[in-house]
Amino acid sequence: MTYPNDPRAVVLVHDRDPALARRDIGTLDAELRTRGFQLDVHSFDHSPDTAPPQLSDAQLLVVMGSPDAAYDDTLSWLEPEIAYLQDAIDAQVPVLGVCFGGQLLARVLGGSVRKSEHPEYGFVEVETSDPELVAPGPWMEFHGDTFVAPAQAMVIAHNAAAQQAFVLGPHLGLQFHPEIDLDTYDAWAAAWARDGVEHKVDVDRIRVAVADAEAAARARCSTLLDAFLARSSALPR
């Protein structure tokens, strides 16, 4: 599926290393470009003095994951990013939030985010009431926080650990990572090594699972993206 007139997608990434942050877009990078989108990538955390992209002619805003918490108001860049996300919502720009992005979207729309009692790491399946948009999976999870969707939203996927997806108007918030591929996972691992992060899960085992599931994960991401774009009308205006 392609869209005419070079639609523009703003993508917010989060890592102090711009190269690693860009790799965190994962398969969504190629999937959006294949559909004709130009990507305007911005980071509020590693580019605090750079003006964010204009939203006036953006057809889509994608907010990616982050090692930080969407409720940590001590982060100097979080308030400006929240304000930008609110501006996008006010301008009726469809928002796709991924993991941290889904949590931040939930917060801005009136939901909440908190530390999870049941962190999830690795591929899991979900119960879905809307399999054309969010299939049962398996989807990659890597989160220690969780969102509670806004009261007016429709939760369309969940499991025993957390709400996994919600829709509100043209917006879609996800707790999982549809964009996962091996390069994305390796970018995460490089950031963990840099920051001295230790996990209580077998990250090497998960890497093997990511390598084995790359093709299927890419196909699920593609299907989800097409359904989201069709429903949100994220087309040139």
mmCIF file of C-alpha atoms in Angstrom:
data_model
loop_
_atom_site.group_PDB
_atom_site.id
_atom_site.type_symbol
_atom_site.label_atom_id
_atom_site.label_comp_id
_atom_site.label_asym_id
_atom_site.label_seq_id
_atom_site.Cartn_x
_atom_site.Cartn_y
_atom_site.Cartn_z
ATOM 1 C CA MET A 1 0.000 0.000 0.000
ATOM 2 C CA THR A 2 1.364 3.436 -0.893
ATOM 3 C CA TYR A 3 0.163 6.961 -0.222
ATOM 4 C CA PRO A 4 0.586 9.925 -2.599
ATOM 5 C CA ASN A 5 2.092 13.360 -2.068
ATOM 6 C CA ASP A 6 4.867 12.362 0.300
ATOM 7 C CA PRO A 7 3.013 12.286 3.637
ATOM 8 C CA ARG A 8 5.199 13.137 6.630
ATOM 9 C CA ALA A 9 5.510 11.161 9.847
ATOM 10 C CA VAL A 10 7.156 12.725 12.882
ATOM 11 C CA VAL A 11 8.944 10.077 14.961
ATOM 12 C CA LEU A 12 10.043 10.824 18.532
ATOM 13 C CA VAL A 13 12.969 8.705 19.753
ATOM 14 C CA HIS A 14 14.678 8.457 23.128
ATOM 15 C CA ASP A 15 18.337 7.758 23.794
ATOM 16 C CA ARG A 16 21.222 10.133 24.424
ATOM 17 C CA ASP A 17 23.069 8.452 21.534
ATOM 18 C CA PRO A 18 21.307 9.627 18.336
ATOM 19 C CA ALA A 19 22.503 6.601 16.368
ATOM 20 C CA LEU A 20 21.058 4.118 18.863
ATOM 21 C CA ALA A 21 17.861 6.154 19.121
ATOM 22 C CA ARG A 22 17.413 6.008 15.345
ATOM 23 C CA ARG A 23 17.873 2.230 15.343
ATOM 24 C CA ASP A 24 15.116 1.953 17.942
ATOM 25 C CA ILE A 25 12.564 2.785 15.238
ATOM 26 C CA GLY A 26 13.155 -0.750 14.013
ATOM 27 C CA THR A 27 10.993 -2.136 11.245
ATOM 28 C CA LEU A 28 8.631 0.843 11.475
ATOM 29 C CA ASP A 29 11.302 2.865 9.659
ATOM 30 C CA ALA A 30 11.180 0.808 6.475
ATOM 31 C CA GLU A 31 7.456 0.071 6.801
ATOM 32 C CA LEU A 32 6.580 3.783 6.926
ATOM 33 C CA ARG A 33 8.935 4.627 4.065
ATOM 34 C CA THR A 34 7.493 1.811 1.955
ATOM 35 C CA ARG A 35 4.102 3.438 2.399
ATOM 36 C CA GLY A 36 5.457 6.727 1.092
ATOM 37 C CA PHE A 37 6.065 8.550 4.362
ATOM 38 C CA GLN A 38 8.963 10.901 4.862
ATOM 39 C CA LEU A 39 10.319 10.485 8.393
ATOM 40 C CA ASP A 40 11.052 13.557 10.483
ATOM 41 C CA VAL A 41 12.927 12.118 13.479
ATOM 42 C CA HIS A 42 13.349 14.151 16.652
ATOM 43 C CA SER A 43 14.518 13.623 20.222
ATOM 44 C CA PHE A 44 13.521 15.853 23.108
ATOM 45 C CA ASP A 45 16.108 14.231 25.394
ATOM 46 C CA HIS A 46 19.305 14.370 23.314
ATOM 47 C CA SER A 47 18.355 17.457 21.269
ATOM 48 C CA PRO A 48 16.833 19.791 23.891
ATOM 49 C CA ASP A 49 17.893 22.959 22.072
ATOM 50 C CA THR A 50 16.567 21.895 18.679
ATOM 51 C CA ALA A 51 13.059 22.986 17.756
ATOM 52 C CA PRO A 52 10.736 19.995 17.243
ATOM 53 C CA PRO A 53 9.201 19.415 13.808
ATOM 54 C CA GLN A 54 6.169 21.434 12.823
ATOM 55 C CA LEU A 55 2.904 19.545 13.231
ATOM 56 C CA SER A 56 0.885 21.655 10.808
ATOM 57 C CA ASP A 57 1.509 19.385 7.820
ATOM 58 C CA ALA A 58 2.269 16.113 9.629
ATOM 59 C CA GLN A 59 0.002 13.168 8.926
ATOM 60 C CA LEU A 60 1.269 11.017 11.778
ATOM 61 C CA LEU A 61 3.175 11.151 15.059
ATOM 62 C CA VAL A 62 4.963 8.029 16.283
ATOM 63 C CA VAL A 63 6.359 7.993 19.828
ATOM 64 C CA MET A 64 8.903 5.223 20.397
ATOM 65 C CA GLY A 65 10.207 3.483 23.515
ATOM 66 C CA SER A 66 12.557 4.846 26.158
ATOM 67 C CA PRO A 67 14.649 3.508 29.051
ATOM 68 C CA ASP A 68 13.085 6.255 31.184
ATOM 69 C CA ALA A 69 9.693 6.302 32.881
ATOM 70 C CA ALA A 70 6.731 8.200 31.476
ATOM 71 C CA TYR A 71 5.858 9.286 35.037
ATOM 72 C CA ASP A 72 9.333 10.608 35.945
ATOM 73 C CA ASP A 73 8.742 14.345 36.048
ATOM 74 C CA THR A 74 12.348 14.963 37.148
ATOM 75 C CA LEU A 75 13.344 14.434 33.498
ATOM 76 C CA SER A 76 13.931 17.906 32.086
ATOM 77 C CA TRP A 77 12.773 16.934 28.595
ATOM 78 C CA LEU A 78 9.560 15.151 29.587
ATOM 79 C CA GLU A 79 7.371 18.218 30.086
ATOM 80 C CA PRO A 80 8.213 19.641 26.621
ATOM 81 C CA GLU A 81 7.517 16.258 25.032
ATOM 82 C CA ILE A 82 4.180 16.003 26.852
ATOM 83 C CA ALA A 83 3.260 19.478 25.606
ATOM 84 C CA TYR A 84 4.212 18.494 22.048
ATOM 85 C CA LEU A 85 2.119 15.346 22.247
ATOM 86 C CA GLN A 86 -0.828 17.399 23.493
ATOM 87 C CA ASP A 87 -0.332 19.797 20.574
ATOM 88 C CA ALA A 88 -0.468 16.858 18.159
ATOM 89 C CA ILE A 89 -3.678 15.582 19.739
ATOM 90 C CA ASP A 90 -5.214 19.058 19.629
ATOM 91 C CA ALA A 91 -4.241 19.321 15.956
ATOM 92 C CA GLN A 92 -5.892 15.934 15.303
ATOM 93 C CA VAL A 93 -2.635 14.336 14.192
ATOM 94 C CA PRO A 94 -3.002 10.577 14.732
ATOM 95 C CA VAL A 95 -0.575 9.242 17.337
ATOM 96 C CA LEU A 96 0.947 5.761 17.480
ATOM 97 C CA GLY A 97 2.577 5.187 20.866
ATOM 98 C CA VAL A 98 4.978 2.276 21.354
ATOM 99 C CA CYS A 99 5.804 1.033 24.889
ATOM 100 C CA PHE A 100 6.999 4.264 26.582
ATOM 101 C CA GLY A 101 5.178 6.056 23.781
ATOM 102 C CA GLY A 102 1.972 4.179 24.577
ATOM 103 C CA GLN A 103 2.402 4.981 28.249
ATOM 104 C CA LEU A 104 2.963 8.663 27.541
ATOM 105 C CA LEU A 105 -0.038 8.742 25.209
ATOM 106 C CA ALA A 106 -2.172 7.187 27.948
ATOM 107 C CA ARG A 107 -0.959 9.792 30.435
ATOM 108 C CA VAL A 108 -1.608 12.753 28.136
ATOM 109 C CA LEU A 109 -5.098 11.492 27.271
ATOM 110 C CA GLY A 110 -6.052 11.171 30.941
ATOM 111 C CA GLY A 111 -4.906 7.680 31.885
ATOM 112 C CA SER A 112 -2.023 6.798 34.163
ATOM 113 C CA VAL A 113 1.363 5.085 34.217
ATOM 114 C CA ARG A 114 2.982 3.224 37.095
ATOM 115 C CA LYS A 115 5.633 0.685 37.957
ATOM 116 C CA SER A 116 4.381 -2.737 36.952
ATOM 117 C CA GLU A 117 3.915 -5.543 39.436
ATOM 118 C CA HIS A 118 4.386 -7.952 36.543
ATOM 119 C CA PRO A 119 7.198 -6.764 34.212
ATOM 120 C CA GLU A 120 7.289 -8.517 30.855
ATOM 121 C CA TYR A 121 10.342 -9.518 28.832
ATOM 122 C CA GLY A 122 10.241 -11.558 25.653
ATOM 123 C CA PHE A 123 7.524 -12.652 23.258
ATOM 124 C CA VAL A 124 4.001 -13.049 24.645
ATOM 125 C CA GLU A 125 0.540 -13.529 23.234
ATOM 126 C CA VAL A 126 -2.380 -11.276 24.139
ATOM 127 C CA GLU A 127 -6.143 -11.483 24.252
ATOM 128 C CA THR A 128 -7.535 -9.166 21.614
ATOM 129 C CA SER A 129 -11.024 -7.942 20.842
ATOM 130 C CA ASP A 130 -9.819 -6.404 17.564
ATOM 131 C CA PRO A 131 -7.527 -8.920 15.843
ATOM 132 C CA GLU A 132 -7.572 -7.021 12.532
ATOM 133 C CA LEU A 133 -5.743 -4.172 14.274
ATOM 134 C CA VAL A 134 -3.856 -5.984 17.036
ATOM 135 C CA ALA A 135 -3.373 -9.678 16.389
ATOM 136 C CA PRO A 136 -2.930 -12.127 19.283
ATOM 137 C CA GLY A 137 0.808 -12.045 18.681
ATOM 138 C CA PRO A 138 3.240 -13.128 19.823
ATOM 139 C CA TRP A 139 4.487 -9.578 20.494
ATOM 140 C CA MET A 140 7.796 -8.489 21.965
ATOM 141 C CA GLU A 141 7.551 -7.082 25.506
ATOM 142 C CA PHE A 142 10.336 -5.321 27.358
ATOM 143 C CA HIS A 143 8.903 -3.110 30.070
ATOM 144 C CA GLY A 144 8.941 -2.573 33.807
ATOM 145 C CA ASP A 145 6.170 0.043 33.765
ATOM 146 C CA THR A 146 2.579 -0.204 32.609
ATOM 147 C CA PHE A 147 -0.274 2.067 31.605
ATOM 148 C CA VAL A 148 -3.922 2.255 32.572
ATOM 149 C CA ALA A 149 -5.784 3.502 29.527
ATOM 150 C CA PRO A 150 -7.957 6.614 29.795
ATOM 151 C CA ALA A 151 -11.517 5.928 30.910
ATOM 152 C CA GLN A 152 -12.933 7.024 27.549
ATOM 153 C CA ALA A 153 -10.558 4.776 25.576
ATOM 154 C CA MET A 154 -11.300 1.263 24.361
ATOM 155 C CA VAL A 155 -8.830 -1.354 25.587
ATOM 156 C CA ILE A 156 -8.562 -3.791 22.697
ATOM 157 C CA ALA A 157 -5.777 -6.076 23.947
ATOM 158 C CA HIS A 158 -4.618 -7.294 27.330
ATOM 159 C CA ASN A 159 -3.091 -10.225 29.159
ATOM 160 C CA ALA A 160 -2.724 -11.222 32.791
ATOM 161 C CA ALA A 161 0.149 -8.780 33.263
ATOM 162 C CA ALA A 162 -1.158 -5.571 31.717
ATOM 163 C CA GLN A 163 -3.338 -3.705 29.310
ATOM 164 C CA GLN A 164 -1.589 -4.102 25.968
ATOM 165 C CA ALA A 165 -3.356 -1.812 23.507
ATOM 166 C CA PHE A 166 -5.989 0.905 23.515
ATOM 167 C CA VAL A 167 -7.624 3.151 20.960
ATOM 168 C CA LEU A 168 -9.087 6.592 21.470
ATOM 169 C CA GLY A 169 -10.228 8.461 18.381
ATOM 170 C CA PRO A 170 -7.447 8.151 15.777
ATOM 171 C CA HIS A 171 -4.814 7.264 18.381
ATOM 172 C CA LEU A 172 -3.353 3.854 19.234
ATOM 173 C CA GLY A 173 -1.307 3.101 22.340
ATOM 174 C CA LEU A 174 0.700 -0.116 22.556
ATOM 175 C CA GLN A 175 2.530 -1.650 25.497
ATOM 176 C CA PHE A 176 4.508 -4.017 23.267
ATOM 177 C CA HIS A 177 7.111 -3.474 20.547
ATOM 178 C CA PRO A 178 5.774 -4.284 17.059
ATOM 179 C CA GLU A 179 8.954 -2.778 15.543
ATOM 180 C CA ILE A 180 11.318 -5.397 16.948
ATOM 181 C CA ASP A 181 14.048 -6.890 14.793
ATOM 182 C CA LEU A 182 17.535 -8.075 15.605
ATOM 183 C CA ASP A 183 19.191 -4.720 14.938
ATOM 184 C CA THR A 184 16.743 -2.964 17.257
ATOM 185 C CA TYR A 185 17.383 -5.493 19.997
ATOM 186 C CA ASP A 186 21.128 -5.095 19.547
ATOM 187 C CA ALA A 187 20.706 -1.308 19.837
ATOM 188 C CA TRP A 188 18.919 -1.838 23.157
ATOM 189 C CA ALA A 189 21.726 -4.147 24.291
ATOM 190 C CA ALA A 190 24.363 -1.573 23.355
ATOM 191 C CA ALA A 191 22.566 1.011 25.508
ATOM 192 C CA TRP A 192 22.318 -1.455 28.416
ATOM 193 C CA ALA A 193 26.051 -2.173 28.186
ATOM 194 C CA ARG A 194 26.856 1.547 28.027
ATOM 195 C CA ASP A 195 24.671 2.327 31.045
ATOM 196 C CA GLY A 196 25.639 -0.735 33.095
ATOM 197 C CA VAL A 197 22.065 -2.044 33.145
ATOM 198 C CA GLU A 198 21.631 -5.584 34.429
ATOM 199 C CA HIS A 199 18.462 -7.556 33.834
ATOM 200 C CA LYS A 200 17.026 -10.458 35.807
ATOM 201 C CA VAL A 201 16.031 -12.138 32.564
ATOM 202 C CA ASP A 202 18.134 -14.039 30.048
ATOM 203 C CA VAL A 203 18.741 -11.330 27.439
ATOM 204 C CA ASP A 204 20.809 -13.693 25.291
ATOM 205 C CA ARG A 205 17.937 -16.163 25.121
ATOM 206 C CA ILE A 206 15.582 -13.365 24.112
ATOM 207 C CA ARG A 207 18.022 -12.303 21.388
ATOM 208 C CA VAL A 208 17.890 -15.797 19.908
ATOM 209 C CA ALA A 209 14.096 -15.633 19.974
ATOM 210 C CA VAL A 210 14.170 -12.257 18.196
ATOM 211 C CA ALA A 211 16.465 -13.638 15.499
ATOM 212 C CA ASP A 212 14.200 -16.639 14.977
ATOM 213 C CA ALA A 213 11.043 -14.514 14.837
ATOM 214 C CA GLU A 214 12.263 -11.600 12.701
ATOM 215 C CA ALA A 215 10.276 -12.382 9.554
ATOM 216 C CA ALA A 216 7.047 -13.151 11.388
ATOM 217 C CA ALA A 217 7.429 -10.091 13.626
ATOM 218 C CA ARG A 218 7.961 -7.861 10.600
ATOM 219 C CA ALA A 219 4.798 -9.228 8.984
ATOM 220 C CA ARG A 220 2.751 -8.594 12.146
ATOM 221 C CA CYS A 221 4.105 -5.041 12.346
ATOM 222 C CA SER A 222 3.185 -4.439 8.704
ATOM 223 C CA THR A 223 -0.375 -5.678 9.203
ATOM 224 C CA LEU A 224 -0.834 -3.590 12.356
ATOM 225 C CA LEU A 225 0.501 -0.476 10.640
ATOM 226 C CA ASP A 226 -1.787 -0.844 7.627
ATOM 227 C CA ALA A 227 -4.840 -1.260 9.863
ATOM 228 C CA PHE A 228 -3.843 1.710 12.018
ATOM 229 C CA LEU A 229 -3.225 3.977 9.024
ATOM 230 C CA ALA A 230 -6.521 2.992 7.420
ATOM 231 C CA ARG A 231 -8.539 3.594 10.570
ATOM 232 C CA SER A 232 -6.803 6.776 11.664
ATOM 233 C CA SER A 233 -6.949 8.279 8.160
ATOM 234 C CA ALA A 234 -3.282 9.225 8.501
ATOM 235 C CA LEU A 235 -3.233 10.504 4.933
ATOM 236 C CA PRO A 236 -2.175 13.806 3.350
ATOM 237 C CA ARG A 237 -4.504 16.640 4.314
#
